[in-house]
Amino acid sequence: MTAIQVLAVASEIYPLVKTGGLADVVGALPLALRDNNVATTTLVPGYPAVMAAIRAAEPQLTIEDLFGCGARVLRSQVADLDLLVLDAPHLFDRPGNPYTGPNGSDWPDNAFRFGALAWVAMQVGLGAIAGYRPDIIHAHDWQAALAMAYLAYQDRRRPATVLTVHNLAYQGQFPADLLQRLRLPPHAFSIDGVESYGNIGFLKAGLQFADRITTVSPTYAREIQISENGCGLDGLLRARSAVLTGIRNGIDVDVWNPETDARIASRFGLATLSARAPNKAALQRRFGLRDEPDRLLCAVISRMAWQKGLDVLADAVPALVARGAQLALLGSGDPELERRFTALAHDHAGQIGCVLGHDEDLAHLVQAGADAILVPSRFEPCGLTQLCAMRYGAVPVVAKVGGLADTVVDLATGIQFYPVTRDALEAALHRTADLWSGRAAWQALQANAMQTDVSWAEPADAFLRLYRGLLTPKN
Ligand code: ADP
């Protein structure tokens, strides 16, 4: 049987460029699908980190004018991933974050940077690279979504299309007067096209035109169809509900394996849970917490953004401290939240510790050493932190929203609370502390969590069914 050829298009890919869960998914799904006879090639921007990582890159396509300058598409293999890299220095050869400049605001030409990614995806999808003709274009998030519109506004036979929404809150909205320069026809600026509340909406365009829309958990797929959570696009999502499904994310269970993990202080498994203790001690040391094995150690690993509810956690810190628990926070983002947690760590030295920054290695130690991982998100499309936590026997304490509602079972594999308020979170922290003190119940939670399948196996099957459904000729 010939493999299904998928051209994935994304602005991040683990292990090369990552600002969030999107990168993890884009890096892991091709490997999970490979066993299902799906061959994925991923088109990514040639940021400096990507260009540095690709060796033996072969030019596949030269583009004379890609929004102002020439560009090339290079093929390379990195970490088992088959990549097409859009080498366009005028758009992507910039240091730091993929989306923002040194002052933290969006690059002013983001419409063209990601318009270019989408436009090249369209070209490749239509066969611009000799000998390569994908069956399906699978675009991820707003940065790739305009490809669906470019494909819709041309009249050649096109591949089937899938758009995965990792977070509806990020939509890629740009001024209407860029329409022509983005190579979109005048009639594209309509409610049935790329227009979104008076702007050009990249994600909106993708939602309008994709053959199938997926999002990263079944509950989030339902939530975004109501106005409270629809970020202005709930009407369109309701109209397209027949092609919208939720497929939860998985994690790479080889990278996240406490039995083999070289980044933690002590390896352990379900049968050797006592070997977690050195990780807790190492974590306490690293975060400046008192080395007290019998104290409940809660932890957070998170972007510090409004979505993540960390302001609510900061409000609940006095209750957590009064209960005698410790808190270790690894995260970065909103400067106000960073200041708040730094101050809390200062005021409660030895009991609250915080490390600001993104640190993959440390994230492994936190998962391996914490007793509980707190995820008080106001909304959460899927969430990966709680999946890693379950695998590492750190009990997830999560808001009952989105993918957190789907992946954690209250009092079986973790603890859930709702709504995301100080009162509800404090009550959850008390429940957590109560369970922690009855050691047998706690160990049962840990054991259930560790036995939960958080791998890509099930979601990869779901994607395979989705892809096959798109390729089956309709009568
Ligand atoms: P989002 O994509 O909204 O940031 P997810 O939970 O889907 O949230 O994915 C984020 C991933 O990145 C998780 O695996 C999380 O543990 C990890 N992560 C978040 N912040 C940090 C950090 N500061 N250091 C290391 N890993 C982090």
Coordinates of C-alpha atoms and ligand atoms in Angstrom, one line a residue:
M1 CA 0.0 0.0 0.0
T2 CA 1.5 3.4 -0.9
A3 CA 1.9 5.8 2.0
I4 CA -0.5 8.8 2.3
Q5 CA 1.7 11.9 1.6
V6 CA 1.0 14.7 4.0
L7 CA 2.5 18.2 3.7
A8 CA 2.4 19.6 7.2
V9 CA 2.8 23.4 7.5
A10 CA 3.8 25.0 10.8
S11 CA 5.7 27.9 12.3
E12 CA 7.3 25.8 15.0
I13 CA 8.6 22.3 15.3
Y14 CA 10.3 20.5 18.2
P15 CA 13.2 20.1 18.6
L16 CA 14.2 23.1 16.4
V17 CA 11.9 26.0 17.3
K18 CA 9.4 26.0 20.2
T19 CA 7.4 28.5 22.0
G20 CA 4.6 26.2 23.1
G21 CA 2.7 23.0 22.7
L22 CA 2.3 23.6 19.0
A23 CA 5.9 22.7 18.4
D24 CA 5.6 19.5 20.4
V25 CA 2.7 18.4 18.4
V26 CA 4.2 19.3 15.0
G27 CA 7.4 17.4 16.0
A28 CA 5.7 14.3 17.3
L29 CA 2.7 13.6 15.0
P30 CA 4.8 12.7 11.9
L31 CA 6.7 10.1 13.9
A32 CA 3.5 8.7 15.3
L33 CA 1.8 8.5 11.9
R34 CA 4.8 7.0 10.2
D35 CA 3.8 3.6 11.7
N36 CA 0.4 4.1 10.1
N37 CA 1.9 4.4 6.7
V38 CA 1.6 8.2 6.5
A39 CA 4.6 10.0 5.2
T40 CA 4.7 13.6 6.5
T41 CA 7.0 16.3 5.2
T42 CA 6.8 19.5 7.3
L43 CA 7.3 22.9 5.8
V44 CA 8.8 25.3 8.3
P45 CA 10.3 28.8 8.2
G46 CA 14.1 29.0 7.9
Y47 CA 14.7 30.8 11.2
P48 CA 18.3 30.9 12.3
A49 CA 17.9 27.9 14.6
V50 CA 16.4 25.9 11.7
M51 CA 19.1 27.0 9.2
A52 CA 21.8 26.1 11.7
A53 CA 20.3 22.6 12.3
I54 CA 19.9 21.5 8.6
R55 CA 22.9 20.0 7.1
A56 CA 23.1 18.5 3.6
A57 CA 20.1 20.5 2.6
E58 CA 19.1 20.2 -1.0
P59 CA 17.5 23.1 -2.8
Q60 CA 14.1 21.9 -4.2
L61 CA 12.6 25.1 -5.4
T62 CA 13.7 28.7 -6.1
I63 CA 11.2 31.5 -5.9
E64 CA 12.2 34.7 -7.5
D65 CA 10.0 37.1 -5.6
L66 CA 8.5 36.1 -2.3
F67 CA 7.0 39.3 -1.0
G68 CA 10.0 41.4 -1.9
C69 CA 13.1 39.2 -2.3
G70 CA 14.1 35.8 -3.6
A71 CA 13.7 32.6 -1.5
R72 CA 14.5 28.9 -1.7
V73 CA 12.9 25.8 -0.4
L74 CA 15.4 23.3 1.0
R75 CA 14.8 19.7 1.9
S76 CA 16.5 18.2 4.9
Q77 CA 16.2 15.5 7.5
V78 CA 16.5 16.5 11.1
A79 CA 15.9 14.2 14.1
D80 CA 13.9 11.7 11.9
L81 CA 11.7 14.5 10.6
D82 CA 11.5 15.1 6.9
L83 CA 11.6 18.9 6.5
L84 CA 11.1 21.5 3.8
V85 CA 12.7 24.7 5.0
L86 CA 11.6 28.0 3.6
D87 CA 15.0 29.8 3.3
A88 CA 13.9 33.4 3.0
P89 CA 16.4 35.5 5.0
H90 CA 14.5 38.8 4.4
L91 CA 11.6 37.3 6.4
F92 CA 13.1 34.8 8.8
D93 CA 16.7 35.6 9.5
R94 CA 16.1 37.3 12.8
P95 CA 17.2 36.5 16.3
G96 CA 15.0 35.4 19.1
N97 CA 11.3 34.6 19.3
P98 CA 9.6 33.6 16.0
Y99 CA 6.9 36.1 16.2
T100 CA 8.2 39.1 18.1
G101 CA 11.2 41.5 17.9
P102 CA 13.6 42.5 20.6
N103 CA 11.1 44.9 22.2
G104 CA 8.6 42.1 22.6
S105 CA 6.1 43.4 20.0
D106 CA 5.1 41.5 16.9
W107 CA 7.3 41.9 13.9
P108 CA 5.6 44.5 11.7
D109 CA 5.7 42.3 8.7
N110 CA 4.2 39.2 10.2
A111 CA 1.4 39.2 7.6
F112 CA 4.1 38.7 4.9
R113 CA 6.3 36.3 6.9
F114 CA 3.4 33.9 7.5
G115 CA 1.6 34.8 4.3
A116 CA 4.8 33.6 2.6
L117 CA 4.8 30.4 4.5
A118 CA 1.2 29.8 3.4
W119 CA 1.8 30.9 -0.2
V120 CA 4.8 28.5 -0.5
A121 CA 2.7 25.7 1.0
M122 CA 0.1 26.3 -1.7
Q123 CA 2.8 26.1 -4.4
V124 CA 4.3 22.9 -3.0
G125 CA 0.8 21.5 -2.6
L126 CA 0.2 22.1 -6.3
G127 CA 3.3 20.3 -7.3
A128 CA 6.0 23.0 -7.6
I129 CA 8.6 20.5 -6.4
A130 CA 9.3 17.9 -9.0
G131 CA 8.3 14.4 -8.0
Y132 CA 6.5 15.6 -4.9
R133 CA 2.7 15.8 -4.8
P134 CA 1.1 15.6 -1.4
D135 CA -2.3 14.1 -1.0
I136 CA -3.1 16.3 2.0
I137 CA -2.0 19.7 3.3
H138 CA -2.2 19.8 7.0
A139 CA -1.9 23.4 8.3
H140 CA -1.3 24.2 12.0
D141 CA -2.7 27.4 13.5
W142 CA -3.0 30.9 12.0
Q143 CA 0.6 31.1 10.8
A144 CA -0.2 28.3 8.2
A145 CA -3.9 28.8 7.8
L146 CA -3.9 31.2 4.8
A147 CA -2.7 28.3 2.7
M148 CA -6.3 27.1 2.7
A149 CA -7.4 30.5 1.1
Y150 CA -4.6 30.5 -1.4
L151 CA -5.7 27.1 -2.5
A152 CA -9.3 28.1 -2.7
Y153 CA -8.6 31.1 -4.9
Q154 CA -6.8 29.2 -7.7
D155 CA -8.4 26.8 -10.1
R156 CA -6.1 23.8 -10.3
R157 CA -6.8 20.5 -8.8
R158 CA -5.7 20.8 -5.2
P159 CA -4.8 18.4 -2.4
A160 CA -7.3 17.8 0.4
T161 CA -6.8 20.2 3.4
V162 CA -6.9 19.9 7.2
L163 CA -6.5 22.8 9.6
T164 CA -5.6 22.1 13.2
V165 CA -6.4 24.9 15.7
H166 CA -4.1 24.7 18.7
N167 CA -5.4 27.9 20.2
L168 CA -8.3 29.9 18.9
A169 CA -7.1 33.0 20.8
Y170 CA -4.3 33.6 18.3
Q171 CA -5.9 34.5 15.0
G172 CA -3.4 36.5 12.9
Q173 CA -5.4 39.6 12.1
F174 CA -4.0 42.1 9.7
P175 CA -5.1 45.3 8.0
A176 CA -7.5 45.0 5.1
D177 CA -5.3 47.1 2.8
L178 CA -2.7 44.3 2.6
L179 CA -5.0 42.2 0.5
Q180 CA -3.5 42.8 -2.8
R181 CA 0.1 42.7 -1.5
L182 CA -0.7 39.3 0.0
R183 CA -1.7 38.2 -3.5
L184 CA -5.3 37.7 -2.6
P185 CA -8.0 38.6 -5.2
P186 CA -10.3 41.6 -4.4
H187 CA -13.3 39.3 -4.0
A188 CA -11.5 37.4 -1.2
F189 CA -12.3 40.3 1.1
S190 CA -15.8 39.1 2.1
I191 CA -17.6 37.3 4.9
D192 CA -17.3 34.1 2.9
G193 CA -13.6 34.7 2.4
V194 CA -10.7 36.1 4.4
E195 CA -12.5 39.0 6.0
S196 CA -12.7 38.9 9.7
Y197 CA -14.2 41.9 11.6
G198 CA -12.9 44.4 9.0
N199 CA -9.4 42.8 8.9
I200 CA -7.8 40.0 7.0
G201 CA -8.0 37.0 9.4
F202 CA -5.6 34.2 8.6
L203 CA -7.1 31.7 11.0
K204 CA -10.6 32.8 10.0
A205 CA -9.7 32.1 6.3
G206 CA -8.4 28.7 7.2
L207 CA -11.6 27.9 9.1
Q208 CA -13.6 29.0 6.2
F209 CA -11.9 26.9 3.6
A210 CA -10.3 23.8 5.1
D211 CA -11.9 20.5 4.2
R212 CA -11.6 19.3 7.8
I213 CA -10.9 21.3 11.0
T214 CA -9.5 19.7 14.0
T215 CA -8.7 21.0 17.4
V216 CA -6.7 19.4 20.1
S217 CA -9.4 18.0 22.4
P218 CA -13.1 17.0 22.1
T219 CA -14.2 19.4 24.9
Y220 CA -12.4 22.4 23.4
A221 CA -14.0 21.5 20.0
R222 CA -17.4 22.0 21.8
E223 CA -16.4 25.0 23.9
I224 CA -15.3 27.1 20.9
Q225 CA -18.7 26.8 19.3
I226 CA -20.2 28.9 22.0
S227 CA -19.8 32.7 22.2
E228 CA -18.0 32.8 25.6
N229 CA -15.1 30.8 24.2
G230 CA -15.4 31.4 20.4
C231 CA -13.1 34.4 20.2
G232 CA -15.5 35.9 17.7
L233 CA -15.4 32.8 15.5
D234 CA -18.0 30.7 17.2
G235 CA -20.6 31.4 14.5
L236 CA -18.3 30.2 11.7
L237 CA -17.3 27.2 13.8
R238 CA -20.9 26.3 14.4
A239 CA -21.6 26.6 10.7
R240 CA -18.7 24.3 10.0
S241 CA -19.4 21.9 12.9
A242 CA -20.0 19.0 10.5
V243 CA -16.3 19.0 9.6
L244 CA -14.9 20.0 13.1
T245 CA -13.6 17.3 15.4
G246 CA -11.5 17.2 18.5
I247 CA -8.5 14.9 18.7
R248 CA -6.5 15.1 21.9
N249 CA -2.7 15.6 21.8
G250 CA -0.3 13.0 22.9
I251 CA 3.2 13.3 24.2
D252 CA 6.4 11.6 23.1
V253 CA 6.5 8.8 25.6
D254 CA 10.2 8.1 24.8
V255 CA 11.3 11.6 25.5
W256 CA 9.0 11.6 28.6
N257 CA 9.9 8.3 30.2
P258 CA 10.8 8.4 33.9
E259 CA 12.5 5.0 33.6
T260 CA 15.1 6.2 31.0
D261 CA 15.1 10.0 31.5
A262 CA 18.7 11.2 31.6
R263 CA 17.6 14.7 32.7
I264 CA 16.4 13.7 36.1
A265 CA 18.3 12.9 39.3
S266 CA 16.9 9.4 39.8
R267 CA 15.0 7.2 37.4
F268 CA 11.9 5.5 38.5
G269 CA 8.8 3.6 37.4
L270 CA 5.5 2.4 38.8
A271 CA 7.1 -0.4 40.7
T272 CA 9.9 1.8 42.0
L273 CA 8.0 4.9 43.1
S274 CA 10.3 5.4 46.1
A275 CA 13.1 6.3 43.6
R276 CA 11.2 9.5 43.0
A277 CA 12.5 10.9 46.3
P278 CA 15.9 12.1 45.1
N279 CA 14.2 14.0 42.3
K280 CA 12.1 15.8 44.9
A281 CA 15.2 16.7 46.9
A282 CA 17.0 17.9 43.8
L283 CA 14.0 20.0 42.8
Q284 CA 13.7 21.5 46.3
R285 CA 17.4 22.4 46.1
R286 CA 17.1 23.9 42.6
F287 CA 14.2 26.1 43.6
G288 CA 15.7 27.2 47.0
L289 CA 13.0 25.3 48.9
R290 CA 13.6 23.6 52.3
D291 CA 14.7 20.0 51.8
E292 CA 11.7 18.5 53.5
P293 CA 10.6 15.1 52.0
D294 CA 7.3 15.0 53.9
R295 CA 6.0 18.4 52.7
L296 CA 3.5 18.5 49.8
L297 CA 5.4 20.0 46.9
C298 CA 3.2 21.6 44.2
A299 CA 4.7 22.8 41.0
V300 CA 3.8 24.8 37.9
I301 CA 5.5 24.7 34.4
S302 CA 3.8 27.2 32.2
R303 CA 3.8 30.2 29.9
M304 CA 2.8 33.1 32.1
A305 CA -0.2 34.4 30.3
W306 CA -3.8 35.3 31.3
Q307 CA -5.0 32.0 29.8
K308 CA -3.0 30.0 32.3
G309 CA -4.8 31.4 35.4
L310 CA -1.6 32.0 37.3
D311 CA -2.9 35.3 38.8
V312 CA -5.6 33.2 40.4
L313 CA -2.9 30.9 41.8
A314 CA -1.0 33.9 43.1
D315 CA -4.2 34.9 44.9
A316 CA -4.4 31.4 46.4
V317 CA -0.8 31.3 47.6
P318 CA -1.6 32.4 51.2
A319 CA -3.9 29.4 51.6
L320 CA -1.2 27.1 50.1
V321 CA 1.4 28.5 52.4
A322 CA -0.9 28.3 55.4
R323 CA -1.5 24.7 54.6
G324 CA 2.2 24.0 54.8
A325 CA 2.7 23.1 51.1
Q326 CA 5.6 24.2 49.0
L327 CA 5.4 25.7 45.5
A328 CA 8.0 25.6 42.7
L329 CA 7.1 27.6 39.6
L330 CA 9.0 27.4 36.3
G331 CA 7.7 29.8 33.7
S332 CA 8.1 33.0 31.8
G333 CA 5.9 35.6 30.1
D334 CA 3.8 38.4 31.4
P335 CA 6.2 40.7 33.3
E336 CA 3.6 41.6 35.9
L337 CA 3.1 37.9 36.8
E338 CA 6.8 37.3 36.8
R339 CA 7.2 40.1 39.3
R340 CA 4.3 38.8 41.4
F341 CA 5.8 35.3 41.7
T342 CA 9.3 36.7 42.3
A343 CA 7.9 38.7 45.2
L344 CA 6.0 35.7 46.6
A345 CA 9.2 33.7 46.5
H346 CA 11.0 36.4 48.3
D347 CA 8.3 36.8 51.0
H348 CA 8.1 33.0 51.5
A349 CA 11.7 32.0 51.1
G350 CA 12.1 28.3 51.5
Q351 CA 8.5 27.6 50.8
I352 CA 7.9 29.2 47.4
G353 CA 10.6 29.1 44.7
C354 CA 10.5 30.4 41.2
V355 CA 12.7 30.0 38.1
L356 CA 11.9 32.4 35.3
G357 CA 12.7 31.2 31.8
H358 CA 12.1 28.3 29.4
D359 CA 14.1 25.3 30.5
E360 CA 13.3 21.9 28.9
D361 CA 15.8 20.0 31.1
L362 CA 14.5 21.5 34.3
A363 CA 10.9 20.8 33.2
H364 CA 11.8 17.1 33.3
L365 CA 13.1 17.4 36.9
V366 CA 10.0 19.3 38.0
Q367 CA 7.7 16.6 36.6
A368 CA 9.9 13.9 38.3
G369 CA 10.1 15.6 41.7
A370 CA 6.8 17.4 42.3
D371 CA 4.0 15.7 44.1
A372 CA 1.4 17.7 42.3
I373 CA 1.4 19.8 39.1
L374 CA -1.1 22.7 39.1
V375 CA -2.8 23.7 35.9
P376 CA -5.4 26.4 36.7
S377 CA -6.0 27.5 33.1
R378 CA -9.0 29.6 32.3
F379 CA -9.2 27.8 29.0
E380 CA -6.9 25.1 27.7
P381 CA -7.2 23.6 24.2
C382 CA -5.5 20.4 25.2
G383 CA -2.6 21.1 27.6
L384 CA 0.6 18.9 27.6
T385 CA 1.9 19.6 31.1
Q386 CA -0.8 17.4 32.7
L387 CA 0.0 14.6 30.3
C388 CA 3.7 14.7 31.2
A389 CA 2.7 14.9 34.9
M390 CA 0.6 11.8 34.7
R391 CA 3.4 9.8 33.1
Y392 CA 5.8 11.0 35.9
G393 CA 3.5 10.3 38.8
A394 CA 3.0 13.9 39.6
V395 CA -0.7 14.3 40.3
P396 CA -2.3 16.9 38.1
V397 CA -4.6 19.4 39.8
V398 CA -6.4 21.0 36.9
A399 CA -9.2 23.3 36.0
K400 CA -12.1 21.4 34.4
V401 CA -11.9 23.0 31.0
G402 CA -10.9 22.0 27.5
G403 CA -8.4 19.2 27.2
L404 CA -7.8 19.2 30.9
A405 CA -11.4 18.0 31.4
D406 CA -10.8 15.3 28.8
T407 CA -7.5 13.9 30.0
V408 CA -7.8 14.0 33.8
V409 CA -10.4 12.0 35.7
D410 CA -11.3 13.7 39.0
L411 CA -10.1 11.6 42.0
A412 CA -9.0 8.8 39.7
T413 CA -6.0 10.2 37.8
G414 CA -5.9 13.7 39.3
I415 CA -8.0 16.5 40.8
Q416 CA -10.3 18.8 39.0
F417 CA -11.8 22.1 40.0
Y418 CA -14.2 24.6 38.5
P419 CA -14.7 27.5 38.0
V420 CA -11.3 29.1 37.9
T421 CA -11.7 31.3 40.9
R422 CA -9.6 31.7 44.0
D423 CA -12.2 29.9 46.2
A424 CA -12.4 26.9 43.9
L425 CA -8.7 26.6 43.5
E426 CA -8.1 26.9 47.3
A427 CA -10.7 24.2 47.9
A428 CA -8.8 22.0 45.3
L429 CA -5.5 22.7 47.1
H430 CA -7.1 21.6 50.4
R431 CA -8.5 18.5 48.8
T432 CA -5.0 17.8 47.4
A433 CA -3.4 18.3 50.8
D434 CA -5.9 16.0 52.4
L435 CA -5.3 13.3 49.8
W436 CA -1.6 13.7 50.2
S437 CA -1.7 13.0 53.9
G438 CA -3.6 9.7 53.3
R439 CA -0.7 8.2 51.5
A440 CA -2.5 5.1 50.2
A441 CA -5.1 7.2 48.4
W442 CA -2.3 9.4 46.9
Q443 CA -0.4 6.4 45.7
A444 CA -3.5 5.0 44.0
L445 CA -3.9 8.4 42.2
Q446 CA -0.2 8.3 41.1
A447 CA -0.5 4.7 39.9
N448 CA -3.7 5.3 37.9
A449 CA -2.1 8.4 36.4
M450 CA 1.0 6.6 35.4
Q451 CA -1.0 3.8 33.7
T452 CA -3.0 6.2 31.6
D453 CA -2.2 6.1 27.9
V454 CA -0.9 9.6 27.1
S455 CA 1.0 8.6 24.0
W456 CA 0.3 9.5 20.4
A457 CA -1.0 6.0 19.6
E458 CA -4.7 6.8 19.9
P459 CA -4.7 10.3 18.4
A460 CA -2.5 9.1 15.5
D461 CA -5.2 6.5 14.8
A462 CA -7.8 9.2 14.8
F463 CA -5.7 11.3 12.3
L464 CA -5.3 8.3 10.1
R465 CA -9.0 7.8 10.0
L466 CA -9.5 11.5 9.2
Y467 CA -6.9 11.4 6.4
R468 CA -8.4 8.3 4.9
G469 CA -11.8 9.8 5.0
L470 CA -10.6 12.7 3.0
L471 CA -9.1 10.5 0.3
T472 CA -11.9 8.1 -0.1
P473 CA -13.7 9.0 -3.4
K474 CA -17.3 10.2 -2.7
N475 CA -20.1 8.9 -4.9
Ligands
ADP1 P1 0.9 26.1 25.6 O1 1.1 25.6 24.3 O2 -0.4 26.9 25.7 O3 2.0 26.9 26.2 P2 0.8 23.3 26.5 O4 0.6 22.8 27.9 O5 -0.1 22.8 25.4 O6 0.7 24.9 26.7 O7 2.3 23.1 26.1 C1 3.4 23.8 26.7 C2 4.5 22.8 26.9 O8 5.7 23.5 27.2 C3 4.2 21.9 28.1 O9 4.8 20.6 27.8 C4 4.9 22.6 29.2 O10 5.2 21.8 30.3 C5 6.1 23.2 28.5 N1 6.5 24.5 29.1 C6 5.8 25.6 29.4 N2 6.6 26.5 30.0 C7 7.8 26.0 30.1 C8 9.1 26.4 30.6 N3 9.1 27.7 31.2 N4 10.1 25.6 30.6 C9 10.0 24.4 30.1 N5 8.9 23.9 29.6 C10 7.8 24.7 29.6

